mmCIF file of C-alpha atoms and ligand atoms in Angstrom:
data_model
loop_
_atom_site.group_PDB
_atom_site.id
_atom_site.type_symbol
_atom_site.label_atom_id
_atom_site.label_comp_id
_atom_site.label_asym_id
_atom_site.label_seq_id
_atom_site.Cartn_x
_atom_site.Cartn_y
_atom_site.Cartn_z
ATOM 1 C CA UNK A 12 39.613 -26.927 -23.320
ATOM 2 C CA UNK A 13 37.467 -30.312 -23.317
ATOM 3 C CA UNK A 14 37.162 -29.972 -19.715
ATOM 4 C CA UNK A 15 36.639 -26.503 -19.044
ATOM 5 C CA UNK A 16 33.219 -27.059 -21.860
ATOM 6 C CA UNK A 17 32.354 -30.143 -20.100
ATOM 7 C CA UNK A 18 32.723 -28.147 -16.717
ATOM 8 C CA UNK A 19 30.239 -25.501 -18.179
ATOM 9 C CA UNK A 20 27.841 -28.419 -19.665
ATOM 10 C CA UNK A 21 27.984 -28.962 -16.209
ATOM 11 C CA UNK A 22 27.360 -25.805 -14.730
ATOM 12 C CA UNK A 23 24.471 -25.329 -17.350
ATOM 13 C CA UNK A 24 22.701 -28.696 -16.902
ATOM 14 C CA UNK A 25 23.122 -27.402 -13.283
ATOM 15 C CA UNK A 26 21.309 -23.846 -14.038
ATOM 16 C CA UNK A 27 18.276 -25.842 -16.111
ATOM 17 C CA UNK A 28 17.178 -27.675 -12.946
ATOM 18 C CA UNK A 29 17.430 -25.061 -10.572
ATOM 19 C CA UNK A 30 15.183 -23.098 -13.398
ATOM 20 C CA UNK A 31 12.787 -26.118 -14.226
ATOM 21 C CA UNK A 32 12.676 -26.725 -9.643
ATOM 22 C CA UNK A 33 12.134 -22.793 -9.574
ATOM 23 C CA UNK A 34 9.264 -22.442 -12.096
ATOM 24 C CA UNK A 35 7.606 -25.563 -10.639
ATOM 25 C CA UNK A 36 7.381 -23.188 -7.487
ATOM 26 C CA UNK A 37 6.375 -20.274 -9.245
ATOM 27 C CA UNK A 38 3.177 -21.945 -10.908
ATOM 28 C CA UNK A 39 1.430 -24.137 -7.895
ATOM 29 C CA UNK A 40 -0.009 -27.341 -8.250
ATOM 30 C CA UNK A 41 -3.248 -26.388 -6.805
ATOM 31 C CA UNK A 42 -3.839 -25.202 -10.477
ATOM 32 C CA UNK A 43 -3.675 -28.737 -12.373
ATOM 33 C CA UNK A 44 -6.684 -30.884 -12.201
ATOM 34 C CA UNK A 45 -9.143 -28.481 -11.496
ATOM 35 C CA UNK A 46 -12.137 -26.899 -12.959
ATOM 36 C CA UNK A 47 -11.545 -23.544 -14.779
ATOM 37 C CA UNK A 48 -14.052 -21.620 -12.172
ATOM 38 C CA UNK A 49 -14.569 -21.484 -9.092
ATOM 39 C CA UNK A 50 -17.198 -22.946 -6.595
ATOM 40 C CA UNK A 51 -17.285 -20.064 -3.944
ATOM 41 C CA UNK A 52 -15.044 -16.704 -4.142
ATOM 42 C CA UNK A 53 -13.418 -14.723 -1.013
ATOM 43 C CA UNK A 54 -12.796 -11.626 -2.228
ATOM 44 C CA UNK A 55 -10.461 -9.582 0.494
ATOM 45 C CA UNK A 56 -10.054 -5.417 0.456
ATOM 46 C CA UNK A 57 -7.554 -4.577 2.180
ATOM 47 C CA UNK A 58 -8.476 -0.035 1.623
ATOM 48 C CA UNK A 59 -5.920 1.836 0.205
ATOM 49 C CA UNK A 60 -3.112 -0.764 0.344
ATOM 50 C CA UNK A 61 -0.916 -0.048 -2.638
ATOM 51 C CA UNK A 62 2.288 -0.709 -4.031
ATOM 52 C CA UNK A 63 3.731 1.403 -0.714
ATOM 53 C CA UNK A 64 2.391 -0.783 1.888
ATOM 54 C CA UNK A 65 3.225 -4.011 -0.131
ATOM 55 C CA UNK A 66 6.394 -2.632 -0.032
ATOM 56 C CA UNK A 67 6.422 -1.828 3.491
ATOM 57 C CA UNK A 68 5.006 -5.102 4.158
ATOM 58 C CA UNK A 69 8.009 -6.681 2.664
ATOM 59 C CA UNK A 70 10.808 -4.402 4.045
ATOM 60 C CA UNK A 71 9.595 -3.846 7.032
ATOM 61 C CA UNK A 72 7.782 -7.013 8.566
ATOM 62 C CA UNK A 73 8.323 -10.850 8.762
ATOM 63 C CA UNK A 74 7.064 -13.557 6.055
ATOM 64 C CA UNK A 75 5.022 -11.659 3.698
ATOM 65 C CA UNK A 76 3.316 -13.987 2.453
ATOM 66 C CA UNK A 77 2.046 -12.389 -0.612
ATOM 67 C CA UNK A 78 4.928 -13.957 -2.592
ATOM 68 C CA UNK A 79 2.566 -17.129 -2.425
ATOM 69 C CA UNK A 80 0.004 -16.238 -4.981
ATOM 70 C CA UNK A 81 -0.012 -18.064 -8.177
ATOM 71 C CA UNK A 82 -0.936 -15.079 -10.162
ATOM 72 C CA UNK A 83 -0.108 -11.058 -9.792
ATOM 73 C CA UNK A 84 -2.046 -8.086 -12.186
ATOM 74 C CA UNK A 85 -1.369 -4.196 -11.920
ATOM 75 C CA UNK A 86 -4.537 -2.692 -11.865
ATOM 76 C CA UNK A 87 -5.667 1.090 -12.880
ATOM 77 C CA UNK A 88 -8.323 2.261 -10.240
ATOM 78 C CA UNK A 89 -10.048 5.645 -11.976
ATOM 79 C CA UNK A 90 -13.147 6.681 -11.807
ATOM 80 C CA UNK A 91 -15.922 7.549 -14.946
ATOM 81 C CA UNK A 92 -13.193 9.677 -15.868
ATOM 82 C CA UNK A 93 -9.857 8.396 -16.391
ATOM 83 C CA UNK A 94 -8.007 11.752 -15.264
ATOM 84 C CA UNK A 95 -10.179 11.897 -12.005
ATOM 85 C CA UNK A 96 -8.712 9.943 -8.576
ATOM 86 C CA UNK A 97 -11.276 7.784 -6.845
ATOM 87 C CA UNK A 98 -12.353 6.752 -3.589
ATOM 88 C CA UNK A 99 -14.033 3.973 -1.730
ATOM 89 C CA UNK A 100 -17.722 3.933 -2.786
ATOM 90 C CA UNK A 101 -16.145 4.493 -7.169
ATOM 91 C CA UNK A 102 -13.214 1.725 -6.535
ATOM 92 C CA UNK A 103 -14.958 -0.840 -4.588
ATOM 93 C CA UNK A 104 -18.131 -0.415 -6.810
ATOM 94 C CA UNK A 105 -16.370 -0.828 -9.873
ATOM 95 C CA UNK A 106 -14.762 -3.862 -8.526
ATOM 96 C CA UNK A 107 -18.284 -5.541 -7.523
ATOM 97 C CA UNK A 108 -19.637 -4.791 -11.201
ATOM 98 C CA UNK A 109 -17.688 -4.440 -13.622
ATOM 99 C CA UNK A 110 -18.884 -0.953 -14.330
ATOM 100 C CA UNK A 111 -16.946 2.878 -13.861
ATOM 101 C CA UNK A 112 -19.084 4.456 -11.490
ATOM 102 C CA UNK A 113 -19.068 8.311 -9.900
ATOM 103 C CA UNK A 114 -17.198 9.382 -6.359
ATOM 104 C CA UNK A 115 -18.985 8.492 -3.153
ATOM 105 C CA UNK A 116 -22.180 6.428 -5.236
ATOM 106 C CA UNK A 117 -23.091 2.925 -4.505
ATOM 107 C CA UNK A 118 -22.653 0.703 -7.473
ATOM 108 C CA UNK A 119 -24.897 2.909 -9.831
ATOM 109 C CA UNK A 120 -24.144 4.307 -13.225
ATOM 110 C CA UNK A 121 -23.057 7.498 -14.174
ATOM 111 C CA UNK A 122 -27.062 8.051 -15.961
ATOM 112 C CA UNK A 123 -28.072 6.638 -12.393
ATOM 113 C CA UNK A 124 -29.083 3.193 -13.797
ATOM 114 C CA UNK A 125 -28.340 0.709 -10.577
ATOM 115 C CA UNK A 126 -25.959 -2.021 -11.405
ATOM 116 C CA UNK A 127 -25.891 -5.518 -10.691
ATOM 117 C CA UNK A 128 -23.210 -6.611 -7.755
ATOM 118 C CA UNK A 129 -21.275 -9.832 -7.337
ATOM 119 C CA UNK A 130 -23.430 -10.537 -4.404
ATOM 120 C CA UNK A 131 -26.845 -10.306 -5.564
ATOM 121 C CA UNK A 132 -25.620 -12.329 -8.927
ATOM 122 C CA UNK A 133 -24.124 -14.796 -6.082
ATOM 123 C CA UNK A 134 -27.235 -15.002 -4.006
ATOM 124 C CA UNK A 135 -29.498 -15.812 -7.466
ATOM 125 C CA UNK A 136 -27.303 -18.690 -7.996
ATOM 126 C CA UNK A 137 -28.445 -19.975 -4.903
ATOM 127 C CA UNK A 138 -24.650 -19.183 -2.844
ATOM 128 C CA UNK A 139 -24.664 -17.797 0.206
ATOM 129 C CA UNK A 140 -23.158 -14.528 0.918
ATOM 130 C CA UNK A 141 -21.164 -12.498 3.689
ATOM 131 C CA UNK A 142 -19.461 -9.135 4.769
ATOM 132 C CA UNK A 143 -16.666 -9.038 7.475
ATOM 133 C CA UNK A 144 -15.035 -5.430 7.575
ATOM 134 C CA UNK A 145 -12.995 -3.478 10.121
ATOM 135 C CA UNK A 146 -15.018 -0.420 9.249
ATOM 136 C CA UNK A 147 -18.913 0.066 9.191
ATOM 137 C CA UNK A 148 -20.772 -2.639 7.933
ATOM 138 C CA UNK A 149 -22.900 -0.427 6.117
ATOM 139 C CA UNK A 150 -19.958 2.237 4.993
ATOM 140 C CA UNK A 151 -18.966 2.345 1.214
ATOM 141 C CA UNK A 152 -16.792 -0.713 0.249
ATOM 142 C CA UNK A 153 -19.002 -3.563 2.173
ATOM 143 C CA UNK A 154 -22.129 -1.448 0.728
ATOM 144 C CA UNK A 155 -21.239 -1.492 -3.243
ATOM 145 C CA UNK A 156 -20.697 -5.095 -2.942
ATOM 146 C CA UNK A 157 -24.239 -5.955 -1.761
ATOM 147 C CA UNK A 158 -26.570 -3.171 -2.892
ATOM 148 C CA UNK A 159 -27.123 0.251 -4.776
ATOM 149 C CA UNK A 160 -27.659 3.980 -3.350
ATOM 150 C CA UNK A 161 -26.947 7.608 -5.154
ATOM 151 C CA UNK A 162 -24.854 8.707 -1.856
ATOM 152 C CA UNK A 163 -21.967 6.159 0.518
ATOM 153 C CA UNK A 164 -22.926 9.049 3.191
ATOM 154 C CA UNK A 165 -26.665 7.653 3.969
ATOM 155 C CA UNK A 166 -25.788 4.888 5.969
ATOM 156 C CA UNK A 167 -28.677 4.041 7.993
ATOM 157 C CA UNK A 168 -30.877 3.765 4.272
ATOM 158 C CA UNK A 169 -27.901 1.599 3.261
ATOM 159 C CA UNK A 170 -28.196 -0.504 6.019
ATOM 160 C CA UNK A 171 -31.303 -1.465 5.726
ATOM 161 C CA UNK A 172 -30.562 -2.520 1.850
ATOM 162 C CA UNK A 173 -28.416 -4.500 3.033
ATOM 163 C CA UNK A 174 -30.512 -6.552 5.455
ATOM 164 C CA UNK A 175 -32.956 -6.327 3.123
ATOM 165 C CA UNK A 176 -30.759 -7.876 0.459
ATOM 166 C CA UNK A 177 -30.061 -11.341 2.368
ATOM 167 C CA UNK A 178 -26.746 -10.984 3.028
ATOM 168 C CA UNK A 179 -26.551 -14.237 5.437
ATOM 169 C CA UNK A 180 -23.744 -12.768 7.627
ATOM 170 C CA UNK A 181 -22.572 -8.905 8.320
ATOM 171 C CA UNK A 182 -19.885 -8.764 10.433
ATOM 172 C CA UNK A 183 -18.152 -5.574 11.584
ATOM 173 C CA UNK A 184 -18.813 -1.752 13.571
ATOM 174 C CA UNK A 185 -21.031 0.919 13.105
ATOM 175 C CA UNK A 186 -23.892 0.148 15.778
ATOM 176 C CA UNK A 187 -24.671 3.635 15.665
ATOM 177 C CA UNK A 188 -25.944 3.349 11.794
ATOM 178 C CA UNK A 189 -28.146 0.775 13.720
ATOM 179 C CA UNK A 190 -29.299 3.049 16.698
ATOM 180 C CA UNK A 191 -32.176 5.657 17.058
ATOM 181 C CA UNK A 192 -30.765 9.249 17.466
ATOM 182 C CA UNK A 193 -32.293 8.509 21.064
ATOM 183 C CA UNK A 194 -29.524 6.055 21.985
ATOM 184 C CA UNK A 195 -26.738 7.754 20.496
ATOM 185 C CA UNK A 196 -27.067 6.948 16.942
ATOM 186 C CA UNK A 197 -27.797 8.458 13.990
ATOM 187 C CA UNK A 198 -30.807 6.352 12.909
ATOM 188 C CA UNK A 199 -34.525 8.029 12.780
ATOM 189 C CA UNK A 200 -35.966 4.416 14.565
ATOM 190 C CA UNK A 201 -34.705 1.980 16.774
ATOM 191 C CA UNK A 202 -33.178 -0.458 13.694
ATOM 192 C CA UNK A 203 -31.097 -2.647 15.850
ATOM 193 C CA UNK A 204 -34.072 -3.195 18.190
ATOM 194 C CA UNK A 205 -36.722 -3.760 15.254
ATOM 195 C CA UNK A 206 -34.223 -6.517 13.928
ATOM 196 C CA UNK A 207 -33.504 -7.833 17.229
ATOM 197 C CA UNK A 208 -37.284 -8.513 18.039
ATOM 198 C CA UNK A 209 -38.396 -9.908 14.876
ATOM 199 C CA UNK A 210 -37.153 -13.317 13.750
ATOM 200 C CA UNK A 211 -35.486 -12.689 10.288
ATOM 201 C CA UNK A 212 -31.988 -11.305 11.888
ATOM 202 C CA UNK A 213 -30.275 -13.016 14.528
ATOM 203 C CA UNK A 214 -28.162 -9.898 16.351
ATOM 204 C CA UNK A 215 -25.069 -10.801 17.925
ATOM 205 C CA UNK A 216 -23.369 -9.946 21.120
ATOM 206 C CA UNK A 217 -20.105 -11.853 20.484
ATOM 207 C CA UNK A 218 -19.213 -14.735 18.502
ATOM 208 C CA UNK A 219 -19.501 -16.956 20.902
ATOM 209 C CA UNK A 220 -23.524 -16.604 21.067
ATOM 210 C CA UNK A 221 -25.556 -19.792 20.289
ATOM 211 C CA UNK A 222 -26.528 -19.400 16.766
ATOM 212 C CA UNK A 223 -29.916 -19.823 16.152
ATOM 213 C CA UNK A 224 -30.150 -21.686 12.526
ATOM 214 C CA UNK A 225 -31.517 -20.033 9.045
ATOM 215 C CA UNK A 226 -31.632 -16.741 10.705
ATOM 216 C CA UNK A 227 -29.081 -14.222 9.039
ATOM 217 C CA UNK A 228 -26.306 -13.006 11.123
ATOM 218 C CA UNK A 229 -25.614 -9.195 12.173
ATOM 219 C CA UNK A 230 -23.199 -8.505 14.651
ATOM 220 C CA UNK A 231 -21.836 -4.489 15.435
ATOM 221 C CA UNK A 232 -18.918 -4.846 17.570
ATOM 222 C CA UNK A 233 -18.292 -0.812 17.799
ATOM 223 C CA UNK A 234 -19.901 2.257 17.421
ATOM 224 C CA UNK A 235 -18.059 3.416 14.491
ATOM 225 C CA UNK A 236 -15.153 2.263 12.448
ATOM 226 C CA UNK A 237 -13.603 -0.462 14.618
ATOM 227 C CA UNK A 238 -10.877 0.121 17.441
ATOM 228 C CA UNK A 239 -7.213 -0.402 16.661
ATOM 229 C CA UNK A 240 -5.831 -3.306 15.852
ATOM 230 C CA UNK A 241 -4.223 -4.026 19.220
ATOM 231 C CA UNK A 242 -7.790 -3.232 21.006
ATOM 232 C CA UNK A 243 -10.304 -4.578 18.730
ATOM 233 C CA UNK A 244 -12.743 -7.742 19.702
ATOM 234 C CA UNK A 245 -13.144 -9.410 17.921
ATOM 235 C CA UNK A 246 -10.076 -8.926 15.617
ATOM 236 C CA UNK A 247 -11.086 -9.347 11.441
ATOM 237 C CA UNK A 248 -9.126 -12.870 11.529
ATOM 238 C CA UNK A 249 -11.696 -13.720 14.208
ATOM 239 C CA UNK A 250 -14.443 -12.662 11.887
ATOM 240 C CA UNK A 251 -13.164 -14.008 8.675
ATOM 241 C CA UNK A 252 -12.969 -17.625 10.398
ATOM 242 C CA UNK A 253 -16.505 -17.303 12.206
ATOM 243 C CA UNK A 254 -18.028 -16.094 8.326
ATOM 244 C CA UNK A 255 -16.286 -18.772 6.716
ATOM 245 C CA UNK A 256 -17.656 -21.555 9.019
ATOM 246 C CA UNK A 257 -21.169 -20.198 8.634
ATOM 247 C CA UNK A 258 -20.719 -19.644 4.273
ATOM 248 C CA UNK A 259 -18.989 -22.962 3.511
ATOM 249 C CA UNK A 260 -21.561 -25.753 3.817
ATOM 250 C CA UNK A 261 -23.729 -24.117 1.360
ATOM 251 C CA UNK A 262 -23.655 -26.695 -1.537
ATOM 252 C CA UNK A 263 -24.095 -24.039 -3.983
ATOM 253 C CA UNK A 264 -20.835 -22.338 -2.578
ATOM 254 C CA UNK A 265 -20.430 -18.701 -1.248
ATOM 255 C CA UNK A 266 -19.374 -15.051 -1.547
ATOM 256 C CA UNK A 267 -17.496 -13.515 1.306
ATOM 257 C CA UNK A 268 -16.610 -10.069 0.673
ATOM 258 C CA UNK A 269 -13.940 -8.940 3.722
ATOM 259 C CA UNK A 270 -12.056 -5.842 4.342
ATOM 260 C CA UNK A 271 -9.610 -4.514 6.687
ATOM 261 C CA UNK A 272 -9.767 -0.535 6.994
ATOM 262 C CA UNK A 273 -7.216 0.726 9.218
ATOM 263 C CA UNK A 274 -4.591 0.176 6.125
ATOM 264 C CA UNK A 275 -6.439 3.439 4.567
ATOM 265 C CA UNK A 276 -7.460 5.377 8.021
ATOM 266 C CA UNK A 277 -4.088 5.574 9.166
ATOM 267 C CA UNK A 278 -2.532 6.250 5.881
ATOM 268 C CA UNK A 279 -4.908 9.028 5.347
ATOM 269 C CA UNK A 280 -2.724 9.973 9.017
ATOM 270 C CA UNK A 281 0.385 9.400 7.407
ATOM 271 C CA UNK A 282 0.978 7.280 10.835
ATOM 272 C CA UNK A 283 3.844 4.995 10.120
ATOM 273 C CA UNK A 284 3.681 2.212 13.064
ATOM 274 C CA UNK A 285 -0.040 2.066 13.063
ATOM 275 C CA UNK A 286 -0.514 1.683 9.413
ATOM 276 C CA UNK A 287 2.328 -1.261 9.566
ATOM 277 C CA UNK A 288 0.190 -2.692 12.066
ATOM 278 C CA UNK A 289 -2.506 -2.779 10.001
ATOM 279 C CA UNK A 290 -0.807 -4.098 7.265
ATOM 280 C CA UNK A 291 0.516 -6.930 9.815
ATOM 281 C CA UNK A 292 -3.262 -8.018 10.644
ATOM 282 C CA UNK A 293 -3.864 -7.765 6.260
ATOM 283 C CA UNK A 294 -0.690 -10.028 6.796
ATOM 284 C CA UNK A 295 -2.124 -12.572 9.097
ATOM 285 C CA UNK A 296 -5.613 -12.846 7.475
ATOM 286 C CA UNK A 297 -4.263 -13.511 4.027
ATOM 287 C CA UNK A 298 -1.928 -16.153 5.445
ATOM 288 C CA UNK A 299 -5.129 -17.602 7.375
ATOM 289 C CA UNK A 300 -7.053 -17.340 3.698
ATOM 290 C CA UNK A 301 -3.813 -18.892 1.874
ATOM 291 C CA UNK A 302 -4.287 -21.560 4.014
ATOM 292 C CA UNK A 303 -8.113 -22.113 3.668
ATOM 293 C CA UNK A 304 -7.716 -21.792 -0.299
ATOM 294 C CA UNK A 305 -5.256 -24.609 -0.020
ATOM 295 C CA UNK A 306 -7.491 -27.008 1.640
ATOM 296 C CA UNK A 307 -10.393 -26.192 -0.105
ATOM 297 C CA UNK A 308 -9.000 -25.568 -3.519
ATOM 298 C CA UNK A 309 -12.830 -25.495 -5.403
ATOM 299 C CA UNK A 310 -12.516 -21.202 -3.730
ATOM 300 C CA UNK A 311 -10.874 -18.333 -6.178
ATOM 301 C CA UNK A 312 -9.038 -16.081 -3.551
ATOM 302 C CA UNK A 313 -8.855 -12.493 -4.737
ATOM 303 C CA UNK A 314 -7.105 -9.788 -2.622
ATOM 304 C CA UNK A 315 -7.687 -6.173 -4.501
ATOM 305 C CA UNK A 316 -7.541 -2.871 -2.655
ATOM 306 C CA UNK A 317 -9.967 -0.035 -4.253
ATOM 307 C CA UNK A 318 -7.220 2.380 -4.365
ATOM 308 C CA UNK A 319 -3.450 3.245 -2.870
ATOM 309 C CA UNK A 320 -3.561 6.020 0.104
ATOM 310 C CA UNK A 321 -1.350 7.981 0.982
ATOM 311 C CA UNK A 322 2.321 7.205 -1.205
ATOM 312 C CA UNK A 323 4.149 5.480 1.348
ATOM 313 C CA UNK A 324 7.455 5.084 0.263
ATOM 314 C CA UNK A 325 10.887 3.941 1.782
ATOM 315 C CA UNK A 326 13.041 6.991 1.026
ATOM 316 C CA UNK A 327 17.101 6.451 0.422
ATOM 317 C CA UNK A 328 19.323 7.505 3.217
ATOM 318 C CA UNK A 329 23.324 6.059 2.308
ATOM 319 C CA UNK A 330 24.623 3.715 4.440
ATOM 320 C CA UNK A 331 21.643 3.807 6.934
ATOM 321 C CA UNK A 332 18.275 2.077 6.660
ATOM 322 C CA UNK A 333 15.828 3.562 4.622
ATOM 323 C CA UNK A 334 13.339 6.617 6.417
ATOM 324 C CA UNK A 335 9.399 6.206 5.878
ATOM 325 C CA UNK A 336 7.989 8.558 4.258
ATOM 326 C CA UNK A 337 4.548 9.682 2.674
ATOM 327 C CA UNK A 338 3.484 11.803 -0.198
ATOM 328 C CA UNK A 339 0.388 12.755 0.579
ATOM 329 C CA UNK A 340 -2.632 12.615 3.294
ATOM 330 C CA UNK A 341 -5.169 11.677 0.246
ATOM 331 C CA UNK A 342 -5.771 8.500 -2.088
ATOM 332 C CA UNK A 343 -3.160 8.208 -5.257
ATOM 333 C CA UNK A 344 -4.419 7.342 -8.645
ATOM 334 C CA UNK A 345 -1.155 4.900 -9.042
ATOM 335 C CA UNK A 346 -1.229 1.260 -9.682
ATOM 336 C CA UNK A 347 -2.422 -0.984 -7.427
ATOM 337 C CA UNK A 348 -1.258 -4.666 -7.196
ATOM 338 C CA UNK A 349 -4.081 -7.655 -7.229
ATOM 339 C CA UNK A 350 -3.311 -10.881 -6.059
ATOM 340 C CA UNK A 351 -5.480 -14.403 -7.013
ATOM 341 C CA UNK A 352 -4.903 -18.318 -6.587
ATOM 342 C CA UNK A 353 -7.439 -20.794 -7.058
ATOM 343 C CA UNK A 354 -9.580 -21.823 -9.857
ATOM 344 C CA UNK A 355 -10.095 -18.919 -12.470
ATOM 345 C CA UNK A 356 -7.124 -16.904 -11.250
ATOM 346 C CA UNK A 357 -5.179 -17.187 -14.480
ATOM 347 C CA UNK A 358 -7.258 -14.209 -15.680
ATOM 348 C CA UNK A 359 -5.377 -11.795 -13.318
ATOM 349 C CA UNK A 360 -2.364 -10.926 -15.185
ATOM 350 C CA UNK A 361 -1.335 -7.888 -16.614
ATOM 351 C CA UNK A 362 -2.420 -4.467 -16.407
ATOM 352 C CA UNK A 363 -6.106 -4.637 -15.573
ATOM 353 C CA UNK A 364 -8.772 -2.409 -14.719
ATOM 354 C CA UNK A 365 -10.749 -2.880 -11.495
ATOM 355 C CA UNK A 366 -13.922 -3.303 -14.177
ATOM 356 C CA UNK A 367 -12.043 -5.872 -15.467
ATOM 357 C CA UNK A 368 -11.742 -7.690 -11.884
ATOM 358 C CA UNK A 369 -15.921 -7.182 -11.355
ATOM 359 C CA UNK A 370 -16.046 -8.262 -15.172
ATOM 360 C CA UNK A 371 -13.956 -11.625 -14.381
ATOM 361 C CA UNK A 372 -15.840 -12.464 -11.095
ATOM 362 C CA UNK A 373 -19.579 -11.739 -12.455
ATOM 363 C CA UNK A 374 -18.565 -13.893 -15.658
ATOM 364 C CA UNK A 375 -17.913 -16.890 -12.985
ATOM 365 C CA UNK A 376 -20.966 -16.593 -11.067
ATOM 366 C CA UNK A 377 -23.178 -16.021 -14.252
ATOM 367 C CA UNK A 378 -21.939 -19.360 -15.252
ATOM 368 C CA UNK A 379 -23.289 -20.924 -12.068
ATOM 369 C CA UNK A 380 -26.912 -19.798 -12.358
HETATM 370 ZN ZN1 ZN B 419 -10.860 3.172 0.139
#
């Protein structure tokens, strides 16, 4: 009797440290010590990636290294209207300000009012600022993080808000937003070649060009939305390392907005191996960012999609792995999962809204004006 209760005071005392050792893990020690806000953010939108591709990511593929983050919310992605599903220009606005905002416009209000982004709140408190996307540079979720515009679809007025706007580095495709109708694109002028021969807007060929200093960066590596993942040069890790090294010695800290597409193109396809590989390269830049955050723990690392796509779901099949499957060809209004670490991320917990995320990040950068 004595010794079977000392055996389980034992077992117990045993139990307590694992938990105490466990929760250590659980909370990081980048947390202690450090200011309550952070110095620069990296925000990273990886479209459409939901619940089903997290979950894919983890069945399916090696070391997701989500499980890292200090801090997980669920957060509702709606429109103005709660009982309406949204899209990229609605979600990703409503992420940059804090605002609900209709389908398909560019971070302005409902009445038409524009509304301030994280960016140009970032740029007045003297940071400098970035996009790095897998998609157009100018095409909705880069777009509603730097400026406003009543439609997503008029890119080549959109792009030239942007430049206009100071963005110090745009990284990404969609030359053809840049191009006269002349050369193949869909601009009314010759934007690219404007920019290239005045002295503002340093164009790029590849990364490896010379950079020529206090010039902002613009560099269109495709036409359109960039090539698969396999084909694409550069790829968006490439990118995110060449922004980062340009952003990070400003001493008033940055704002790098980043965002991989091909996790909401192919779901859209309902194409299982090419959406996982797209997923994998969301996989390898958030390791790379993990990483970065860790050595340089003064940056808040958010990773938010704007919406889930598609419903991808791992469907039961007894005694045999589970089959892929997908609900739909169009976005979900379900739950998405946002993940932050760094200074400030204790205020993504719970169920959120993505205002609540723009609400969270513009209170930070506020602070630093
Ligand atoms: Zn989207």
């Amino acid at each position: 009797m004595f010794k079977s209760f000392g055996s389980r005071v034992l077992a117990l005392t045993a139990v307590g440290i694992v938990v105490i050792l466990f929760s250590r893990d659980l909370f990081p020690a980048a947390e202690e010590g450090l200011p309550d806000r952070p110095v620069s953010i990296i925000f990273f939108l990886p479209d459409g990636m939901g619940i089903g591709q997290h979950s894919m990511a983890y069945y399916l593929t090696d070391d997701y290294p989500f499980a890292r983050f200090g801090q997980v919310a669920l957060m509702t992605t709606h429109p103005h209207r709660r009982d309406r599903v949204t899209e990229s220009a609605s979600g990703a606005g409503s992420l940059a300000t804090g605002e609900k905002i209709r389908r398909r416009v560019i971070s302005m209000s409902p009445e038409g009012k524009p509304l301030e982004t994280v960016m140009e709140v970032a740029r007045a408190a003297g940071m400098a600022t970035g996009v790095v996307t897998t998609a157009n540079v100018s095409d909705a979720s880069p777009a509603a993080f730097s400026v406003q515009h009543p439609s997503r679809y008029e890119q080549t007025a959109i792009a030239r808000k942007m430049i206009r706007s100071g963005l110090n580095v745009m990284l990404g495709g969609g030359r053809k937003v840049f191009l006269s109708k002349r050369d193949g694109g869909e601009n009314d002028s010759d934007y690219l070649g404007q920019l290239e021969r005045g002295d503002a807007v340093q164009v790029l060929a590849s990364l490896q060009d010379p950079l020529q200093p206090s010039r902002q960066i613009l560099g269109l590596f495709d036409m359109g939305e960039m090539e698969d993942v396999a084909r694409r040069n550069p790829t968006l890790l490439e990118m995110t390392q060449f922004a980062l090294d340009r952003l990070e010695d400003d001493p008033d800290g940055f704002f790098l907005f980043i965002e991989e597409e091909l996790t909401d193109s192919h779901s859209h396809n309902n194409l299982d191996a090419a959406t996982l590989e797209a997923v994998q390269a969301v996989n390898r830049v958030t390791r790379y960012l993990l990483d970065y955050q860790a050595a340089h723990p003064e940056v808040l690392l958010v990773v938010a999609p704007d919406h889930e796509t598609g419903g991808w779901f791992l469907e039961e099949k007894r005694d045999n792995p589970g089959r892929p499957k997908w609900a739909t060809g169009s976005h979900t209004g379900n739950m998405v999962p946002v993940f932050a670490i760094g200074p400030g991320s204790g205020l993504f917990k719970g169920i959120i809204d993505n205002t609540d995320v723009g609400k969270i990040m513009l209170k930070y950068l506020r602070q630093k004006k």
